[in-house]
Coordinates of C-alpha atoms in Angstrom, one line a residue:
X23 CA -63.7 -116.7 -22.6
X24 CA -60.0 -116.6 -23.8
X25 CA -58.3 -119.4 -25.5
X26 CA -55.8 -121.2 -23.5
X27 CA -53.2 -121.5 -26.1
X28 CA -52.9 -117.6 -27.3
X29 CA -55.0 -115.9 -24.7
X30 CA -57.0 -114.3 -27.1
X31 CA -60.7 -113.8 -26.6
X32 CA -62.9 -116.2 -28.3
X33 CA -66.3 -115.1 -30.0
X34 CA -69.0 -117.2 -28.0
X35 CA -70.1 -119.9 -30.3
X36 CA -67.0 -120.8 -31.7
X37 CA -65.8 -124.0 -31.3
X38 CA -61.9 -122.6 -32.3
X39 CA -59.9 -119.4 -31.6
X40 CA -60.3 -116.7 -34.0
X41 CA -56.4 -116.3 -34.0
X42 CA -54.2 -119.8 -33.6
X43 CA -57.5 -122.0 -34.5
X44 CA -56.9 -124.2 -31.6
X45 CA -60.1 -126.0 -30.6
X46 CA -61.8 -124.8 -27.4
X47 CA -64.9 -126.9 -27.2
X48 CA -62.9 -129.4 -24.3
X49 CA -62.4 -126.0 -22.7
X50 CA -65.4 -124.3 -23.0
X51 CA -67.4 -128.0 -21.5
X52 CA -64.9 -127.6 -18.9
X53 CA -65.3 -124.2 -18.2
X54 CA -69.2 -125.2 -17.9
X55 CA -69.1 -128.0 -15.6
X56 CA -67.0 -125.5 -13.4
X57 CA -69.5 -123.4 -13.3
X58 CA -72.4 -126.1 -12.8
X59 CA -70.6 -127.9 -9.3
X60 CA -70.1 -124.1 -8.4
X61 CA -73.7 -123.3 -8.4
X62 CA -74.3 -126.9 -6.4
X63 CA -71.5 -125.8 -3.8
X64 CA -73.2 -122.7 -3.2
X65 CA -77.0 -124.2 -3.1
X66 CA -75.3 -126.6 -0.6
X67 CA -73.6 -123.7 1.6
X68 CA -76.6 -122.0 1.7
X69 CA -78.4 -124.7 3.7
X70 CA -75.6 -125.6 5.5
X71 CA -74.5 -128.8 4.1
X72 CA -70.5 -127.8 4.2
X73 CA -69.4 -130.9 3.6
X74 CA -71.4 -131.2 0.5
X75 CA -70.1 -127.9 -0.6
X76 CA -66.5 -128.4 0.0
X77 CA -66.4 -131.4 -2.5
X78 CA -68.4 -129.9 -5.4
X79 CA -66.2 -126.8 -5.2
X80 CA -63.1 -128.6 -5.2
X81 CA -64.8 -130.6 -8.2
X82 CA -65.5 -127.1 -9.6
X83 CA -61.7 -126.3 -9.1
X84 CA -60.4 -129.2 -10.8
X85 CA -62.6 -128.6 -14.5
X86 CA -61.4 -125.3 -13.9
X87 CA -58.6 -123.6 -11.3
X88 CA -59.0 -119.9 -12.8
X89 CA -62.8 -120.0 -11.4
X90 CA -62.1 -117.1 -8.7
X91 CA -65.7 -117.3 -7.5
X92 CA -65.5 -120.8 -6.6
X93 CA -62.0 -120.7 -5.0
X94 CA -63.4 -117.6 -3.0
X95 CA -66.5 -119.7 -1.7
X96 CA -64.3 -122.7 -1.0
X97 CA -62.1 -120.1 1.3
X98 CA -65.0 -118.8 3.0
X99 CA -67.1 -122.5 3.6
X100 CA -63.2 -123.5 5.2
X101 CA -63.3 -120.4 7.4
X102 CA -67.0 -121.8 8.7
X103 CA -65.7 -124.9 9.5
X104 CA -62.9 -123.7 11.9
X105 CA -60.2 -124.6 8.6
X106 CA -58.8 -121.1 8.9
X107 CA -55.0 -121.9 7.5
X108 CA -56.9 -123.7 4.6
X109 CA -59.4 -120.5 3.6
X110 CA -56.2 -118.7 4.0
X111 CA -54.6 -120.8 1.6
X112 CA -57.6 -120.5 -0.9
X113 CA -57.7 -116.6 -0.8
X114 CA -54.4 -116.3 -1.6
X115 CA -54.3 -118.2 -4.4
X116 CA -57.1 -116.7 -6.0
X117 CA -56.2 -113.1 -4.8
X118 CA -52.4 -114.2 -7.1
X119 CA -54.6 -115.4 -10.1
X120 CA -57.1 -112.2 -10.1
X121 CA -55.3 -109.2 -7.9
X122 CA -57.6 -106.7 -9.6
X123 CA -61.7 -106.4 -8.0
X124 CA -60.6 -109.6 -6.2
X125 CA -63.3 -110.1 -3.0
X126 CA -60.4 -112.7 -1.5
X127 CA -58.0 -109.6 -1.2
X128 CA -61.2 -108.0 1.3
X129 CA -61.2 -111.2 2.9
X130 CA -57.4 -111.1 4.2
X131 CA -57.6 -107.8 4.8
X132 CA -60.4 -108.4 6.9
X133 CA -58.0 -111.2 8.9
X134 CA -54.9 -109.0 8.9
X135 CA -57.2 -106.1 10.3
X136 CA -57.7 -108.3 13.7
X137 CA -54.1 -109.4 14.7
X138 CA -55.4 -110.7 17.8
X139 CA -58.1 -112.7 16.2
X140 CA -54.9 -114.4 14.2
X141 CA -53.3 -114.8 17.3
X142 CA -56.1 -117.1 18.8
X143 CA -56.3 -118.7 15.8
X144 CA -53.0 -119.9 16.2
X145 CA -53.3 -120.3 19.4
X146 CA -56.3 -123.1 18.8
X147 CA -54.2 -124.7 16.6
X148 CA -51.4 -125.1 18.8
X149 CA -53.8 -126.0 21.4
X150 CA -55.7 -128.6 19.3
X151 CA -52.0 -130.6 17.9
X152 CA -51.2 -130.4 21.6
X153 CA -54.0 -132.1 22.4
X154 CA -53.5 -135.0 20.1
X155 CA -50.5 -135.5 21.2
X156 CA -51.9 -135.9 24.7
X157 CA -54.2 -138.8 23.1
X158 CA -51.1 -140.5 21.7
X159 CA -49.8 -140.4 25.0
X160 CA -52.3 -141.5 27.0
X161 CA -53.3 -138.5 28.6
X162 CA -57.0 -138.2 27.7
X163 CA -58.1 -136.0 30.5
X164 CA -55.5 -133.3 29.7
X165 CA -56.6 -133.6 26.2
X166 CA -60.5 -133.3 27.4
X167 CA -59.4 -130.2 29.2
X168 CA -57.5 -128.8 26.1
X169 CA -59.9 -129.4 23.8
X170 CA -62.3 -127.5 25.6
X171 CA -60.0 -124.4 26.0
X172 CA -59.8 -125.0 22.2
X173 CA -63.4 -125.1 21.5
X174 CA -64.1 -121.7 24.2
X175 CA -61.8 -119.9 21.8
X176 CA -62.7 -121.5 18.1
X177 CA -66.2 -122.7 18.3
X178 CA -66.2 -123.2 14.5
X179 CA -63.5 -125.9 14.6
X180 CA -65.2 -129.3 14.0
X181 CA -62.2 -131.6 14.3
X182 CA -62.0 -130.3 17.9
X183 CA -65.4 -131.5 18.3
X184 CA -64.9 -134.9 16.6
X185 CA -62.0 -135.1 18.9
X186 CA -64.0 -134.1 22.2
X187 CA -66.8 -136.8 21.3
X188 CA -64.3 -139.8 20.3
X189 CA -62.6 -139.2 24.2
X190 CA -66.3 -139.0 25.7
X191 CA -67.3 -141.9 23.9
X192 CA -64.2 -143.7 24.8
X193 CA -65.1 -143.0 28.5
X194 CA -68.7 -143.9 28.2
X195 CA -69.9 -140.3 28.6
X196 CA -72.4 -140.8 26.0
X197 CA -74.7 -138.3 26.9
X198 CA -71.9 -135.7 26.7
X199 CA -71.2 -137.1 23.5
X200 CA -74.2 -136.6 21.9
X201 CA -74.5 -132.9 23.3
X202 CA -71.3 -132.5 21.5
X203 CA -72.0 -134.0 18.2
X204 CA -74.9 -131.8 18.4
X205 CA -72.9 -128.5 18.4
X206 CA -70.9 -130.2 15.7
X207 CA -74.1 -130.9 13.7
X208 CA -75.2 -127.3 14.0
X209 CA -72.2 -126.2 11.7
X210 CA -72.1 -128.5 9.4
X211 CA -75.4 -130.8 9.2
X212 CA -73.8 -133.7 6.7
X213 CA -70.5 -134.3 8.0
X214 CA -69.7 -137.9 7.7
X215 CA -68.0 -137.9 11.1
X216 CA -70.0 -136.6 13.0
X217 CA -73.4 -138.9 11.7
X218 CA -70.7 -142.0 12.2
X219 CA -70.0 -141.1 15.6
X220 CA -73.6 -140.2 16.4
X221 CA -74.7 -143.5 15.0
X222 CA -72.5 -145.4 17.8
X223 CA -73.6 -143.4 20.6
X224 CA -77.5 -144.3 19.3
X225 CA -76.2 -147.9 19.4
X226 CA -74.7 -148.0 22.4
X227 CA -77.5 -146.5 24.2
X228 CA -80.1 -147.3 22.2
X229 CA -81.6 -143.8 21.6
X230 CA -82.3 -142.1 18.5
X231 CA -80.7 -139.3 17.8
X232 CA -82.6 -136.4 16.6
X233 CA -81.1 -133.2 15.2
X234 CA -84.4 -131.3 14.5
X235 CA -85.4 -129.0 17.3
X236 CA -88.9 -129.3 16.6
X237 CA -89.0 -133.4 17.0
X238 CA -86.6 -133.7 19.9
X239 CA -88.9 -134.9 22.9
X240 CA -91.1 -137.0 20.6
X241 CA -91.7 -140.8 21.5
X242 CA -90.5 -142.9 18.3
X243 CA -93.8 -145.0 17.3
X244 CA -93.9 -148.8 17.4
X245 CA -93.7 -150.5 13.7
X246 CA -96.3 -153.1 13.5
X247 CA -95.1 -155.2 11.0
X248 CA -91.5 -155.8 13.7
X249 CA -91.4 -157.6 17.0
X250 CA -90.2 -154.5 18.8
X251 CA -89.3 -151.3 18.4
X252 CA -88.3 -149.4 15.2
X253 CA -86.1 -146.6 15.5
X254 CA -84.9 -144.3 12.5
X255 CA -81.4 -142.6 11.7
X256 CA -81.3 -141.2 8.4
X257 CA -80.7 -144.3 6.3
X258 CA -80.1 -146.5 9.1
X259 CA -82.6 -148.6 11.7
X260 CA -82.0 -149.7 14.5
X261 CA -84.4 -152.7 16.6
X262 CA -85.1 -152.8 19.6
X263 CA -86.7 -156.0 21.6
X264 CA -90.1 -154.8 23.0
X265 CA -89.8 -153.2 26.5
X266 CA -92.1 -154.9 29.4
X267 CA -95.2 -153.0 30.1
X268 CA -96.6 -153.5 33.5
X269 CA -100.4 -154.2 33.5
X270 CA -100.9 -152.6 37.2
X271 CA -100.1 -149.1 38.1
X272 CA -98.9 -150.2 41.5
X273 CA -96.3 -152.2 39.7
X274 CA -94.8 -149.7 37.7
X275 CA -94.2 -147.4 40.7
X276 CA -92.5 -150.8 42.9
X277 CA -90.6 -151.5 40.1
X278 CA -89.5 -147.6 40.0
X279 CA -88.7 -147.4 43.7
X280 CA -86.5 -150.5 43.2
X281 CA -84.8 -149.3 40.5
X282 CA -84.1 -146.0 42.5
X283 CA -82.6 -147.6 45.2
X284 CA -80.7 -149.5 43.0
X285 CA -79.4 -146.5 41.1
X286 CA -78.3 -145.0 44.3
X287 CA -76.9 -147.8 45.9
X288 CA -74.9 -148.3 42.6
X289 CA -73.5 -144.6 43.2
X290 CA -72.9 -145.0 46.1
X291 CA -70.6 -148.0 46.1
X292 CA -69.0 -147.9 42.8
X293 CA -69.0 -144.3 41.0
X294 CA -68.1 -142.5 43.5
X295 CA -65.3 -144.3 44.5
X296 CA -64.3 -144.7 40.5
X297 CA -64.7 -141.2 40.2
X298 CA -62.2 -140.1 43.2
X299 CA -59.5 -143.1 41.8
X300 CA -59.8 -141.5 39.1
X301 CA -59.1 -137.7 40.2
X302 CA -56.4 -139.1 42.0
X303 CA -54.9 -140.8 38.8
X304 CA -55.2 -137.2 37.0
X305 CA -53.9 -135.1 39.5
X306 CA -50.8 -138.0 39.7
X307 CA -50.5 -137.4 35.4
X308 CA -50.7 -134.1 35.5
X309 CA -47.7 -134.0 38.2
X310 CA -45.7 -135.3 36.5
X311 CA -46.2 -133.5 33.1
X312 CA -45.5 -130.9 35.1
X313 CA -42.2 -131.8 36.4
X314 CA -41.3 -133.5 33.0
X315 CA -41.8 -130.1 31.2
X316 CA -40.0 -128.0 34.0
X317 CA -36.9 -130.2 33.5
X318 CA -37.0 -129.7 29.9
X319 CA -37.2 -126.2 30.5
X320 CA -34.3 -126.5 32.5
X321 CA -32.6 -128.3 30.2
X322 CA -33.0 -125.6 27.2
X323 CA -32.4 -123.0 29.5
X324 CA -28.7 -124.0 30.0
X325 CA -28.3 -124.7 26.0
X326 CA -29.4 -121.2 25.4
X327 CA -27.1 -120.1 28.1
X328 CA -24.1 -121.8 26.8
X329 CA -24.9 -120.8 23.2
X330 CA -24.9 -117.6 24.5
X331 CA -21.4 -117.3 26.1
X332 CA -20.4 -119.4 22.9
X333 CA -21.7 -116.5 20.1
X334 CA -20.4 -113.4 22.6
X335 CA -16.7 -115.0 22.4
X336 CA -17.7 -115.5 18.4
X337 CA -18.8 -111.4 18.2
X338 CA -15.6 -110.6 20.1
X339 CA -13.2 -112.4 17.2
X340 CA -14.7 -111.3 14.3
X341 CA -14.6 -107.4 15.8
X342 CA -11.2 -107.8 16.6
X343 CA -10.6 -109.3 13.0
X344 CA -12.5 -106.6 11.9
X345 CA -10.6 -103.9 13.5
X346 CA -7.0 -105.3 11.8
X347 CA -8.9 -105.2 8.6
X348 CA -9.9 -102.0 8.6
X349 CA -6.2 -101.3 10.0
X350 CA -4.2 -102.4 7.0
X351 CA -6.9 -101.1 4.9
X352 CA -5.8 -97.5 6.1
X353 CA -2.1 -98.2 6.1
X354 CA -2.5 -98.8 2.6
X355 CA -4.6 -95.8 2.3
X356 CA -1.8 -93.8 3.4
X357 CA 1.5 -95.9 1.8
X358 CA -0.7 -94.5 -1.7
X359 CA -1.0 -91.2 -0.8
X360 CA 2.4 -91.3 0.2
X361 CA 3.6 -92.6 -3.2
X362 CA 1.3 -89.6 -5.1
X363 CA 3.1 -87.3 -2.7
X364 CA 6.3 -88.7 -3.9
X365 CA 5.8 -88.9 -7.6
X366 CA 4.5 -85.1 -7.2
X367 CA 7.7 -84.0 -5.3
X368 CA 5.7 -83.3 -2.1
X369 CA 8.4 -84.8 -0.2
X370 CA 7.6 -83.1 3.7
X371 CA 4.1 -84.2 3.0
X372 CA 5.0 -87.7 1.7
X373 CA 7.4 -88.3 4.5
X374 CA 4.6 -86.8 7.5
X375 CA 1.8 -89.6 6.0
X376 CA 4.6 -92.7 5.5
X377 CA 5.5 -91.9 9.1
X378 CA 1.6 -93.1 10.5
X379 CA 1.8 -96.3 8.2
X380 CA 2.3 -99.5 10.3
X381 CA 4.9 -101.4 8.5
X382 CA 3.8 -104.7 10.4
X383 CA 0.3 -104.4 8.0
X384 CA 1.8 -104.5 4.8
X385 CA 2.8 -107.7 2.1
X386 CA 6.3 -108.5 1.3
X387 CA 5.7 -106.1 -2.2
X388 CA 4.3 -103.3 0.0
X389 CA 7.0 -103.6 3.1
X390 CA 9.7 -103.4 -0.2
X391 CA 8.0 -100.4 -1.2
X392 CA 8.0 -98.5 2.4
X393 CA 11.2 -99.0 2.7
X394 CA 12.4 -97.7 -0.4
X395 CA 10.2 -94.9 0.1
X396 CA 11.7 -94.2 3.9
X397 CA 15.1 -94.5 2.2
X398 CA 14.8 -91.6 -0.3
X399 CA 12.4 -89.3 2.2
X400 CA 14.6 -90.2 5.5
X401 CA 15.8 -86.4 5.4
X402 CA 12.1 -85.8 5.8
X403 CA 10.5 -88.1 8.2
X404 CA 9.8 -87.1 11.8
X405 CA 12.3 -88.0 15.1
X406 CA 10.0 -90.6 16.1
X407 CA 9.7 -92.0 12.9
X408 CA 13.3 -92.2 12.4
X409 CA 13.8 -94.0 15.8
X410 CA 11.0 -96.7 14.4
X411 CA 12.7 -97.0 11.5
X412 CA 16.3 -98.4 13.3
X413 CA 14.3 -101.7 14.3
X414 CA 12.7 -102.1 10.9
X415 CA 14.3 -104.4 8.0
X416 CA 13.0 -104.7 4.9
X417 CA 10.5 -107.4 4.2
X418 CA 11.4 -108.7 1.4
X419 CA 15.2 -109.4 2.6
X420 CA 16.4 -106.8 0.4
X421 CA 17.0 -103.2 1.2
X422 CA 15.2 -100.4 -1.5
X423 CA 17.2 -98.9 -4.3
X424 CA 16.8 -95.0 -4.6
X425 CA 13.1 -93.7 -6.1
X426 CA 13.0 -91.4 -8.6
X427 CA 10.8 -88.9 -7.8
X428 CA 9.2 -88.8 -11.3
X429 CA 8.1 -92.6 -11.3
X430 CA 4.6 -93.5 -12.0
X431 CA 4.0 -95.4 -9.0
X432 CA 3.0 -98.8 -8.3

């Protein structure tokens, strides 16, 4: 262990650094309840109780955030529960903390290696904020539909399941909801959510749920010392008033025949109808959604059109700007060659390169200068040059005084 003030390492059984003397028994309890919820988290991993994990690794995390073995576990109990940003997140914090022999830098790796795997990753999120904001809307079938795309691709992600089973159970689809929960139950066997949500669909059809392969299919037995039956979830009972038992065999099967008839006669005359009202509603919904989002298609289509034409007229300005620039640039290029020249006596030479140099380019001080210049060197300078220079005046209002060739320049 090193102490936290110097960063030196610490003989074990000292309660203060051997070099600043700064008292590490707080650290060292701390670095030992760190290690204590870290062992819980992964005893509770191990059986599958994520949810358990999750909060004594965090626990673990908070004694101690430098615990890279916790942080990694944390990453990789997020990555089983479909929280694939969030075991990112993990991993790359501890990979910054410890980026030598660091399993997290394997794990990313791993991730990166796979870039379509990342991009149905993102995909499923996309898919899954989308739905929610069909549920704020109102849409619930599209979200239903979504969330079932979301769930083919990422059948880790137990939000999308909580999500699925609250719509279900909003519909009365309890059935579907409890096959649902299930799946959700099979990844993480002590999420709070999912045991809430199970516990109304028990209520409101007065079944017990039972996650256990092996007793699924067995009758619940009758408590004695209750008028009716006992049923057990987890912590929770639930009575039931005492069903009717017919004393004649012959009963049993009229009551079941009328009970039959009246199932179908029940189908017949309200779900069926309900149902096709309700396809109808649907396919109305997703009609429009569908002409809402082509108009806002539309719609961004001629923004990006119009910010097109706007940022070719921009490109065409600044080359043109740029073009000038690099214009006067070279004219003074060439009025300072054409001073050197001057100063060494090169006078044909001097006169050839002040004959390219746009006067039009030039400040007031520089114009003064060319035409100083053309005034000593006009002897020199070409035909054309001279014919240029009869519709010239001097910048600066003033016309050049003779150079002496020996000057130093300006």
């Amino acid at each position: 262990m090193n102490c936290m003030n110097c960063g030196v390492a610490v003989m074990p059984g000292l309660d203060h650094c051997n070099r600043c003397g700064w008292n590490i028994s707080v650290q060292r309890k701390a670095m030992y309840l760190s290690r204590l919820y870290y062992n819980r988290g992964l005893e509770k991993a191990g059986i599958r109780d994520l949810s358990g994990a999750i909060t004594c690794l965090k626990q673990s995390l908070k004694f101690y955030k430098g615990n890279i073995q916790a942080r990694n576990l944390l990453g990789l109990v997020y990555f089983e529960t479909g929280e694939v940003v969030s075991a990112l997140s993990e991993w790359v914090i501890s990979k910054n903390i410890s980026p030598d022999n660091n399993l997290a830098e394997t794990y990313i790796g791993k991730l990166q290696a796979n870039p379509n795997k990342l991009e149905n990753i993102n995909q499923t999120i996309r898919k899954y904020n989308q739905a929610l904001e069909y549920c704020r809307e109102g849409h619930e079938d599209m979200a239903a539909i979504q969330l079932k795309k979301v769930l083919a691709q990422n059948p880790k992600l137990i939000k999308g399941y909580h999500l699925l089973a609250l719509l279900q159970i909003r519909e009365g689809a309890y059935t579907r909801a409890r096959k649902t929960l299930r799946k959700a139950a099979k990844i993480d066997k002590t999420n709070t959510t999912t045991l809430r949500f199970l516990r109304e669909v028990d209520l409101q059809t007065g079944m017990v749920t039972n996650l256990d392969k092996k007793e699924r299919g067995k009758r619940q037995e009758l408590d004695p010392a209750v008028a009716g039956y006992v049923f057990r979830s987890g912590n929770d009972t639930v009575i039931q008033p005492p069903a009717f038992k017919e004393s004649s065999m012959w009963g049993t099967l009229v009551t079941l025949g009328i009970g039959i008839l009246v199932g179908i006669a029940a189908v017949w005359f309200l779900v069926i109808p309900d149902k096709t009202q309700k396809v109808l509603q649907s396919a109305n919904k997703q009609v429009l959604l569908y002409g809402d989002q082509l108009a806002t298609r539309d719609a961004r289509i001629t923004e990006l059109e119009a910010q097109l034409e706007d940022s070719q007229v921009s490109s065409n300005d600044t080359q043109q700007q740029s073009q000038q620039a690099a214009k006067k640039v070279t004219d003074y290029d060439k009025l300072v060659q054409a001073v050197n020249l001057f100063n060494g006596s090169e006078l044909p030479a001097a006169a050839s390169i002040l004959a390219e140099v746009d006067a039009g380019n030039l400040s007031e001080q520089a114009g003064s200068l060319y035409q100083m210049l053309r005034q000593n060197l006009a002897e020199y300078m070409p035909a054309d040059a001279e014919d240029q220079e009869t519709g010239q005046t001097d910048q600066g209002g003033m016309q050049g005084e003779a150079m002496d060739p020996g000057m130093a320049g300006y």
